[in-house]
């Protein structure tokens, strides 16, 4: 027998079993070849070798195969070791050693790694929250696809993952000369499937992208159940169609106290292992189907109910009557948790003969009191005899429960109306006595009902406050179809152009550049480094409507719109209220100096800190600190811009289009909408689609390899801040294209030249405003004034004098706008008063004819020439993510 044949027939596992050696869960042993107090001998089942890492061992530095192992273990020559191995193979047959523990050990270790990965992944946490799950309560992992990186030399990890199917060889001769691997279930949340011993024997992966083609992934040789084998004491078992549905129910203590939960693997996923586990339950009395309320789910219930009825005739079979098209998880996102107890209480029997005889006794779940909160200012609690109605809602102050309570007797409609603080026992006792006398109801019943009502109101108020607090990460749940549609939109060519067209379809007339510019600035609320815009325009120019229309395209849960801001109100918000939020101020002209300062600090520093007085429980007054954290993105409007010196350097300046062409477009839109030819509902649906697109964008890090190659005009106002604003805006353009951009080895998006071109094109007007001495509204007025003079006085327009009445009539401007603009132009020495009298009116002359057109052309050439050079020079590309 050749040595190669010996190694093929004699496995390492069989040899270790022969010598009575059992590796631990990390496949390590106390080395038998030296005095070893801690395991230093690593076992490699894949290659049938061992290696001792201790420098004190005589075998250190050399991996041992099965022959070498026998030689050192028997302390004999290699020839004698070969004879020993032949004897082991050819003599009495050794017991076959299987290694079920190896797979479970590997899977257990990998699932622990995946669970730790959730806290480091924002996409994973967002997806889990969107599904209404709590990863701190449930065992949920996330496969980022990074577990094998940095471990190329760890042969054990690679081999183990190859063996269980977490890795497969992708490219044996890659560019780096190393083997590259394809990761199974990358970008998925992970759930553990467990065997009878509650060990991890399989993994289920659920895509966080909700791909239409493939959402569910299982490891090869799928084994195990979720969340595990039901306890032997189980009397009532709920079968769900999907694992996420089972996870949803596992979060409800009222259910897990009475029921065991077991997940099927789809409508065809009640497997032999499930059946075996169900049949092994000695005390099982009832099985409840909680499948999806669709055609496939209904057919699956019919099929499996017939199968279970045939094999387990004594078991009662029931089902939950869900709303059409809903599943367990979707219901949890739109209802209170008590809905499941209600559904279980009203579950239906599948077979009528069972229902007649035995259904009534098995309904042992006591109905949980439910507060009807469908109307926020009319909270209703129903009992068998009475209806309790809280009129006007609840106070947000937690130290009292003052309510207006209407109690109605259901059989005769008699009512009792009272104002009471439910936290005051004496008031509640008097209320209970009065209602009992008025309505003729047992007082003990009233006492119990009022106590239950108070608890329900407590719970509702606490939940309502958590939902209104951004720190609770309130997430809009998107359906799979909604997410898929938004992601497909983000993957299409000319994304900026397509998105701009959507903004037009949403009712934003004209303003093609401004509207896409403002939307990208608004979306920056997701990023650590946010952007801000100040929209300038005269009164009635449409700036506030533009702001409102853009903010309507941002998810409502992330926007705060304010018309008025008092001096210290921004300091009094909850600490985390403004974290990654869009703040919209309709008019900052009316802000006081204190309010303006607070707004500016939130923009620049992303945090407000104020010293305040705090009253302790013992009545002592002491000092304390109030903190309101950001960062925020912001949109604001003003009729003035030039006086906001501090604000202007922090924000992008945008001037609304006040031209006659834009006026015509707006009037045409208004007329067309008035005739009914524009569908307002369709505009609203378009805004909701844009919101879903924004929700699909992840706040990824961006690297710009061209950052040092493009220089802004050196004569721009506050060039340091402008350059920072420009770079952050380029990041936003790249972020919008995240489904189309490459990533480096750290997962960061890489900016392309096309992103720079788009950013320069959109930002150009704002850059011009930064260079121009006049603000946007004043510049538009001055250009119109020059055009009017050239038309009125074609020969001597540069020396022509005129009065303000002529300007008002010629430009069709209001008296206030003309006065304001001429005061600013005189102060900046563009216009000079030439003569006239206060009683008869003054005359004016333009004394500084700047060449605004030439300035724009110069800036345009400056930027375009640099972009052309960038196309010929390719920077050193970051290392791409493999």
Coordinates of C-alpha atoms in Angstrom, one line a residue, residues 63-573:
X63 CA 2.6 20.5 10.1
X64 CA 2.1 16.8 10.8
X65 CA 0.1 14.4 8.5
X66 CA -1.5 11.2 9.8
X67 CA 1.7 9.2 9.4
X68 CA 3.8 11.8 11.2
X69 CA 1.2 12.0 14.0
X70 CA 1.4 8.2 14.6
X71 CA 5.3 8.4 14.5
X72 CA 5.4 11.0 17.2
X73 CA 2.6 9.5 19.2
X74 CA 4.0 6.0 19.2
X75 CA 7.6 7.4 19.5
X76 CA 8.7 5.1 16.7
X77 CA 10.4 5.4 13.3
X78 CA 8.5 6.5 10.2
X79 CA 8.6 2.9 8.8
X80 CA 7.0 1.6 12.0
X81 CA 4.5 4.4 11.8
X82 CA 3.5 3.4 8.2
X83 CA 3.1 -0.2 9.4
X84 CA 0.9 1.0 12.2
X85 CA -1.3 3.0 9.8
X86 CA -1.6 -0.1 7.5
X87 CA -2.6 -2.1 10.5
X88 CA -5.3 0.5 11.5
X89 CA -6.6 0.5 7.9
X90 CA -6.4 -3.3 7.2
X91 CA -7.1 -4.7 10.7
X92 CA -10.4 -4.7 12.5
X93 CA -12.6 -1.9 11.1
X94 CA -12.5 1.2 13.1
X95 CA -15.7 3.1 13.9
X96 CA -16.6 5.6 11.2
X97 CA -16.2 9.1 12.8
X98 CA -18.6 11.7 11.6
X99 CA -18.2 15.3 12.4
X100 CA -21.6 16.9 13.0
X101 CA -20.0 19.0 15.8
X102 CA -17.6 20.5 13.3
X103 CA -20.4 22.1 11.2
X104 CA -22.3 23.4 14.2
X105 CA -19.1 24.8 15.8
X106 CA -18.3 26.7 12.6
X107 CA -21.8 27.9 12.1
X108 CA -22.1 29.0 15.8
X109 CA -18.9 31.0 15.5
X110 CA -19.9 32.6 12.2
X111 CA -23.4 33.5 13.6
X112 CA -21.8 35.2 16.6
X113 CA -19.6 37.2 14.2
X114 CA -22.7 38.1 12.1
X115 CA -24.6 39.2 15.3
X116 CA -21.8 41.5 16.3
X117 CA -21.9 43.0 12.7
X118 CA -25.3 44.4 13.1
X119 CA -24.3 47.2 15.5
X120 CA -21.6 48.3 13.0
X121 CA -23.9 48.5 10.0
X122 CA -26.3 51.3 9.5
X123 CA -28.0 49.6 6.5
X124 CA -28.6 46.5 8.6
X125 CA -30.1 48.5 11.5
X126 CA -32.2 50.5 9.2
X127 CA -33.6 47.4 7.5
X128 CA -34.3 45.6 10.8
X129 CA -36.1 48.7 12.1
X130 CA -38.1 49.0 8.9
X131 CA -39.3 45.4 9.5
X132 CA -40.4 46.3 13.0
X133 CA -37.8 44.0 14.6
X134 CA -35.5 44.7 17.6
X135 CA -32.0 43.2 17.1
X136 CA -31.3 43.8 20.8
X137 CA -34.1 41.4 21.7
X138 CA -33.9 38.9 18.9
X139 CA -30.9 37.0 17.6
X140 CA -30.3 38.7 14.3
X141 CA -27.0 39.0 12.4
X142 CA -25.7 40.9 9.3
X143 CA -23.4 39.5 6.7
X144 CA -21.4 42.5 5.3
X145 CA -19.3 40.1 3.2
X146 CA -16.1 41.2 5.0
X147 CA -15.5 38.3 7.4
X148 CA -12.8 36.7 5.4
X149 CA -10.8 39.9 4.6
X150 CA -7.6 40.3 6.5
X151 CA -7.6 36.6 7.1
X152 CA -6.1 35.3 3.8
X153 CA -3.4 33.5 5.8
X154 CA -5.9 31.9 8.2
X155 CA -6.3 28.7 6.3
X156 CA -8.7 27.3 8.9
X157 CA -11.2 30.2 8.5
X158 CA -11.1 29.9 4.7
X159 CA -11.4 26.2 4.7
X160 CA -14.2 26.1 7.2
X161 CA -16.2 28.7 5.3
X162 CA -15.6 26.9 2.0
X163 CA -16.8 23.6 3.6
X164 CA -20.1 25.0 4.9
X165 CA -20.8 27.1 1.7
X166 CA -20.2 30.6 3.1
X167 CA -17.4 31.1 0.6
X168 CA -16.8 29.7 -2.9
X169 CA -13.8 30.2 -5.2
X170 CA -14.5 33.0 -7.6
X171 CA -11.2 33.6 -9.3
X172 CA -8.1 31.3 -8.8
X173 CA -5.8 33.6 -10.8
X174 CA -7.0 37.1 -9.9
X175 CA -5.2 40.3 -10.6
X176 CA -3.4 40.2 -7.3
X177 CA -2.2 36.6 -7.9
X178 CA -4.3 35.4 -4.9
X179 CA -7.5 33.4 -4.8
X180 CA -10.6 35.6 -4.6
X181 CA -13.8 34.3 -3.1
X182 CA -17.5 34.8 -3.7
X183 CA -19.3 35.5 -0.4
X184 CA -22.7 33.8 0.1
X185 CA -25.5 35.9 1.4
X186 CA -23.6 39.2 1.2
X187 CA -25.7 42.2 2.3
X188 CA -28.2 40.1 4.1
X189 CA -29.6 39.9 7.6
X190 CA -29.0 36.5 9.1
X191 CA -31.1 34.2 11.3
X192 CA -29.9 31.0 12.9
X193 CA -31.6 27.6 12.3
X194 CA -31.1 25.3 15.2
X195 CA -31.1 21.5 15.8
X196 CA -32.6 19.5 18.7
X197 CA -29.6 20.5 20.9
X198 CA -30.3 24.1 20.1
X199 CA -27.0 24.4 18.2
X200 CA -26.7 26.4 15.0
X201 CA -27.1 23.9 12.2
X202 CA -28.1 26.2 9.4
X203 CA -28.4 29.9 8.4
X204 CA -31.1 31.8 6.7
X205 CA -30.2 35.0 4.8
X206 CA -32.7 37.7 3.9
X207 CA -31.6 40.4 1.4
X208 CA -31.8 44.0 2.8
X209 CA -32.3 45.2 -0.8
X210 CA -35.6 43.5 -1.3
X211 CA -34.5 42.3 -4.7
X212 CA -37.5 41.2 -6.8
X213 CA -35.6 38.2 -8.2
X214 CA -33.9 36.8 -5.1
X215 CA -34.7 37.7 -1.5
X216 CA -34.1 34.4 0.5
X217 CA -30.9 32.4 0.8
X218 CA -30.2 29.2 2.7
X219 CA -26.9 27.4 3.1
X220 CA -26.5 24.2 1.3
X221 CA -27.7 21.0 3.1
X222 CA -30.3 23.1 4.9
X223 CA -30.9 21.8 8.4
X224 CA -32.5 23.2 11.5
X225 CA -35.6 25.0 12.5
X226 CA -36.3 28.6 13.5
X227 CA -36.3 29.8 16.2
X228 CA -35.5 26.2 17.2
X229 CA -37.2 22.9 18.1
X230 CA -40.4 23.7 20.1
X231 CA -40.3 22.9 23.8
X232 CA -41.6 19.4 24.8
X233 CA -44.2 21.0 27.0
X234 CA -45.8 22.9 24.0
X235 CA -49.6 22.6 23.9
X236 CA -50.3 25.3 21.3
X237 CA -48.0 25.9 18.3
X238 CA -48.2 28.8 15.8
X239 CA -46.8 28.0 12.3
X240 CA -45.8 31.1 10.3
X241 CA -45.0 31.2 6.6
X242 CA -41.7 33.1 6.9
X243 CA -38.9 33.5 9.4
X244 CA -39.4 37.2 9.7
X245 CA -43.1 36.6 10.6
X246 CA -42.0 34.2 13.4
X247 CA -39.4 36.8 14.6
X248 CA -42.2 39.4 14.8
X249 CA -44.3 37.1 17.1
X250 CA -41.3 36.2 19.3
X251 CA -41.2 39.9 20.3
X252 CA -44.7 39.6 21.9
X253 CA -44.5 38.3 25.5
X254 CA -48.3 37.9 25.6
X255 CA -48.0 35.3 22.8
X256 CA -44.8 33.5 23.7
X257 CA -46.2 32.9 27.2
X258 CA -49.1 30.9 25.8
X259 CA -47.7 29.6 22.5
X260 CA -44.6 28.2 20.8
X261 CA -43.7 29.6 17.4
X262 CA -42.2 27.7 14.5
X263 CA -41.4 29.2 11.1
X264 CA -42.0 27.3 7.8
X265 CA -39.7 28.1 4.9
X266 CA -42.3 29.6 2.5
X267 CA -45.6 28.2 1.2
X268 CA -43.9 25.0 0.3
X269 CA -41.6 25.0 3.3
X270 CA -43.2 22.6 5.8
X271 CA -40.4 20.1 5.6
X272 CA -39.9 16.6 7.0
X273 CA -37.8 18.1 9.8
X274 CA -40.8 20.3 10.8
X275 CA -43.2 17.3 10.7
X276 CA -40.8 15.3 12.8
X277 CA -40.5 18.1 15.4
X278 CA -44.3 18.5 15.5
X279 CA -45.0 14.8 15.9
X280 CA -42.5 14.6 18.8
X281 CA -44.5 17.0 21.0
X282 CA -46.3 14.8 23.5
X283 CA -48.7 17.5 24.9
X284 CA -49.6 19.3 21.6
X285 CA -53.3 20.1 21.4
X286 CA -53.6 22.8 18.7
X287 CA -51.8 24.1 15.7
X288 CA -52.5 27.7 14.5
X289 CA -51.6 28.7 10.9
X290 CA -50.4 32.3 10.6
X291 CA -49.7 32.3 6.9
X292 CA -50.0 35.3 4.5
X293 CA -53.5 36.3 3.5
X294 CA -53.0 35.8 -0.2
X295 CA -53.8 33.1 -2.7
X296 CA -50.5 31.2 -2.2
X297 CA -50.8 31.4 1.6
X298 CA -54.4 30.2 1.6
X299 CA -53.6 27.2 -0.7
X300 CA -50.6 26.3 1.6
X301 CA -52.9 26.3 4.7
X302 CA -55.4 24.0 2.9
X303 CA -52.6 21.6 1.8
X304 CA -50.8 21.4 5.1
X305 CA -54.0 21.3 7.2
X306 CA -55.1 18.2 5.3
X307 CA -51.7 16.6 5.8
X308 CA -51.6 17.3 9.5
X309 CA -55.2 16.2 9.9
X310 CA -54.3 12.9 8.4
X311 CA -51.2 12.3 10.4
X312 CA -52.3 14.0 13.7
X313 CA -56.1 13.5 13.8
X314 CA -56.4 14.5 17.5
X315 CA -54.9 17.9 17.0
X316 CA -57.1 20.9 16.6
X317 CA -56.2 23.0 13.5
X318 CA -57.1 26.8 13.4
X319 CA -55.9 29.8 11.4
X320 CA -55.5 33.6 11.9
X321 CA -57.9 35.6 9.8
X322 CA -55.6 38.4 8.4
X323 CA -56.6 41.3 6.2
X324 CA -56.3 40.4 2.5
X325 CA -52.8 40.9 1.2
X326 CA -51.3 41.3 4.7
X327 CA -48.8 39.1 6.6
X328 CA -47.8 39.0 10.2
X329 CA -44.9 41.4 9.8
X330 CA -46.8 44.0 7.8
X331 CA -49.6 44.0 10.3
X332 CA -47.1 44.6 13.1
X333 CA -45.9 47.8 11.3
X334 CA -49.4 49.3 11.1
X335 CA -51.1 48.2 14.3
X336 CA -50.6 48.1 18.1
X337 CA -49.0 44.9 19.4
X338 CA -52.4 43.9 21.0
X339 CA -53.7 43.2 17.5
X340 CA -52.1 39.7 17.6
X341 CA -53.8 38.8 20.8
X342 CA -57.1 40.0 19.2
X343 CA -56.4 37.8 16.1
X344 CA -55.6 34.8 18.3
X345 CA -58.7 35.3 20.4
X346 CA -60.8 35.4 17.2
X347 CA -59.0 32.7 15.3
X348 CA -61.0 30.4 13.0
X349 CA -61.3 26.7 12.9
X350 CA -60.3 25.0 9.7
X351 CA -62.7 22.1 10.0
X352 CA -66.3 22.8 10.9
X353 CA -66.8 19.5 12.8
X354 CA -64.0 20.5 15.1
X355 CA -65.4 24.0 15.6
X356 CA -68.8 22.8 16.7
X357 CA -67.4 20.5 19.4
X358 CA -64.1 21.7 20.7
X359 CA -63.2 25.2 19.5
X360 CA -64.8 27.1 22.4
X361 CA -62.9 25.4 25.2
X362 CA -59.5 26.0 23.6
X363 CA -59.9 29.8 23.5
X364 CA -58.1 30.5 26.8
X365 CA -56.5 33.7 25.8
X366 CA -58.0 36.6 27.7
X367 CA -58.7 39.6 25.6
X368 CA -56.2 42.3 26.2
X369 CA -57.7 45.8 26.7
X370 CA -57.2 47.9 23.6
X371 CA -57.2 51.7 23.3
X372 CA -58.6 52.9 20.0
X373 CA -56.2 55.7 18.9
X374 CA -57.4 56.1 15.3
X375 CA -58.5 59.7 16.1
X376 CA -55.7 61.5 18.1
X377 CA -58.1 63.8 19.9
X378 CA -60.7 61.2 20.6
X379 CA -59.3 58.2 22.4
X380 CA -61.8 55.4 23.0
X381 CA -61.7 52.4 25.4
X382 CA -64.6 49.9 25.1
X383 CA -65.8 47.4 27.6
X384 CA -68.8 45.1 27.5
X385 CA -71.0 47.6 29.3
X386 CA -69.4 51.0 28.9
X387 CA -67.5 53.2 26.5
X388 CA -64.8 55.6 27.8
X389 CA -63.9 58.5 25.5
X390 CA -61.1 60.9 26.2
X391 CA -62.0 64.2 24.4
X392 CA -59.2 66.5 23.2
X393 CA -56.3 64.1 23.6
X394 CA -53.7 64.0 26.3
X395 CA -51.3 66.5 27.8
X396 CA -47.7 65.9 27.1
X397 CA -46.7 66.7 30.7
X398 CA -45.7 63.5 32.4
X399 CA -46.6 64.6 36.0
X400 CA -50.4 64.6 35.4
X401 CA -53.1 62.9 33.5
X402 CA -55.7 65.6 33.2
X403 CA -58.5 64.6 30.8
X404 CA -62.0 65.3 29.7
X405 CA -63.7 62.0 30.2
X406 CA -67.1 60.9 28.7
X407 CA -68.5 57.7 30.0
X408 CA -71.4 56.2 28.0
X409 CA -73.6 53.2 29.0
X410 CA -74.0 51.1 25.8
X411 CA -77.5 49.7 26.5
X412 CA -79.3 53.0 27.0
X413 CA -76.9 55.7 25.8
X414 CA -76.7 57.6 29.1
X415 CA -73.5 59.7 29.5
X416 CA -71.5 61.2 32.2
X417 CA -69.0 64.0 31.4
X418 CA -66.2 65.0 33.7
X419 CA -62.8 66.7 33.9
X420 CA -60.4 64.7 36.1
X421 CA -56.8 64.0 36.8
X422 CA -56.5 60.3 36.6
X423 CA -53.2 60.5 38.6
X424 CA -55.2 61.8 41.7
X425 CA -56.6 58.9 43.6
X426 CA -59.1 61.1 45.5
X427 CA -60.5 62.6 42.3
X428 CA -60.8 59.1 40.7
X429 CA -62.6 57.8 43.8
X430 CA -65.1 60.7 43.6
X431 CA -65.5 60.2 39.9
X432 CA -66.2 56.5 40.3
X433 CA -68.8 57.2 42.9
X434 CA -70.5 59.9 40.9
X435 CA -70.7 57.8 37.6
X436 CA -71.9 54.8 39.6
X437 CA -74.8 56.9 41.0
X438 CA -75.6 58.6 37.7
X439 CA -75.5 55.6 35.4
X440 CA -76.4 52.8 37.8
X441 CA -73.2 50.9 37.2
X442 CA -71.4 48.7 39.8
X443 CA -68.6 50.8 41.4
X444 CA -66.1 48.0 41.5
X445 CA -66.4 47.6 37.8
X446 CA -65.8 51.4 37.3
X447 CA -62.7 51.2 39.6
X448 CA -61.2 48.4 37.6
X449 CA -62.0 50.1 34.2
X450 CA -60.6 53.4 35.3
X451 CA -57.4 51.7 36.5
X452 CA -57.1 49.9 33.2
X453 CA -57.8 53.1 31.2
X454 CA -55.1 55.0 33.1
X455 CA -52.6 52.3 32.2
X456 CA -53.6 52.3 28.6
X457 CA -53.3 56.1 28.4
X458 CA -49.9 55.9 30.1
X459 CA -48.7 53.4 27.5
X460 CA -50.1 55.4 24.6
X461 CA -48.5 58.7 25.7
X462 CA -45.2 57.1 26.2
X463 CA -45.3 55.4 22.8
X464 CA -46.5 58.6 21.1
X465 CA -43.6 60.6 22.6
X466 CA -41.1 57.9 21.4
X467 CA -42.5 58.1 17.9
X468 CA -42.2 61.9 17.8
X469 CA -38.6 61.7 19.0
X470 CA -36.1 61.2 16.2
X471 CA -33.8 59.4 18.6
X472 CA -36.2 56.5 18.5
X473 CA -35.3 56.1 14.8
X474 CA -38.9 56.3 13.5
X475 CA -38.7 54.7 10.1
X476 CA -41.3 54.7 7.3
X477 CA -41.9 51.1 6.3
X478 CA -41.6 50.7 2.6
X479 CA -43.0 47.7 0.8
X480 CA -40.8 45.5 -1.3
X481 CA -42.4 46.9 -4.5
X482 CA -41.9 50.5 -3.3
X483 CA -38.2 49.9 -2.5
X484 CA -37.6 48.0 -5.7
X485 CA -39.2 50.7 -7.8
X486 CA -37.1 53.5 -6.1
X487 CA -33.9 51.5 -6.5
X488 CA -34.5 50.8 -10.2
X489 CA -35.0 54.6 -10.7
X490 CA -31.6 55.3 -9.0
X491 CA -29.9 52.9 -11.3
X492 CA -31.0 54.5 -14.6
X493 CA -28.9 56.7 -16.9
X494 CA -29.2 60.5 -16.7
X495 CA -30.4 60.3 -13.1
X496 CA -30.1 64.0 -12.5
X497 CA -32.2 64.8 -15.6
X498 CA -34.8 62.2 -14.8
X499 CA -35.1 63.5 -11.2
X500 CA -35.4 67.0 -12.4
X501 CA -38.3 66.0 -14.6
X502 CA -40.0 64.4 -11.7
X503 CA -39.7 67.7 -9.7
X504 CA -41.4 69.4 -12.6
X505 CA -44.2 66.8 -12.6
X506 CA -44.6 67.4 -8.8
X507 CA -45.7 70.9 -9.6
X508 CA -42.5 73.0 -9.4
X509 CA -42.8 75.3 -12.4
X510 CA -39.6 76.4 -14.1
X511 CA -36.6 76.9 -11.8
X512 CA -34.9 73.9 -13.5
X513 CA -31.5 74.5 -11.9
X514 CA -32.7 75.8 -8.6
X515 CA -35.1 72.9 -7.9
X516 CA -32.5 70.1 -8.4
X517 CA -29.9 72.2 -6.5
X518 CA -32.2 72.6 -3.6
X519 CA -33.3 69.0 -3.5
X520 CA -29.6 67.8 -3.3
X521 CA -29.0 70.3 -0.5
X522 CA -32.1 69.0 1.3
X523 CA -31.0 65.4 0.9
X524 CA -27.7 66.2 2.7
X525 CA -29.6 65.9 6.0
X526 CA -28.6 62.2 5.9
X527 CA -24.9 63.0 5.9
X528 CA -22.5 64.0 8.7
X529 CA -21.6 67.1 6.8
X530 CA -24.8 68.8 5.8
X531 CA -25.5 71.7 3.4
X532 CA -27.6 74.8 3.6
X533 CA -29.4 77.1 1.2
X534 CA -30.7 80.7 1.4
X535 CA -33.3 81.5 -1.2
X536 CA -33.4 85.2 -2.2
X537 CA -36.2 86.9 -3.9
X538 CA -38.5 89.9 -3.7
X539 CA -41.9 89.7 -2.1
X540 CA -44.3 87.6 -4.1
X541 CA -41.6 86.1 -6.3
X542 CA -42.4 82.5 -5.3
X543 CA -39.4 81.7 -3.0
X544 CA -41.5 80.3 -0.1
X545 CA -43.6 78.1 -2.5
X546 CA -40.3 76.8 -4.0
X547 CA -39.0 75.9 -0.5
X548 CA -42.3 74.2 0.5
X549 CA -42.4 72.2 -2.7
X550 CA -38.9 70.9 -2.3
X551 CA -39.4 70.1 1.4
X552 CA -42.5 68.1 0.4
X553 CA -40.2 65.8 -1.6
X554 CA -38.2 64.9 1.6
X555 CA -39.6 62.1 3.9
X556 CA -42.0 63.8 6.3
X557 CA -40.4 62.1 9.3
X558 CA -37.1 63.9 8.7
X559 CA -38.4 67.5 8.1
X560 CA -39.3 70.4 10.4
X561 CA -41.0 73.4 8.8
X562 CA -41.3 76.6 10.9
X563 CA -42.9 79.9 10.0
X564 CA -41.8 81.8 13.1
X565 CA -38.9 81.2 15.5
X566 CA -38.9 82.9 18.9
X567 CA -35.7 84.0 20.6
X568 CA -34.8 80.8 22.6
X569 CA -37.1 78.2 21.1
X570 CA -34.3 76.3 19.3
X571 CA -32.5 75.8 22.7
X572 CA -35.6 74.1 24.1
X573 CA -36.0 71.2 21.7

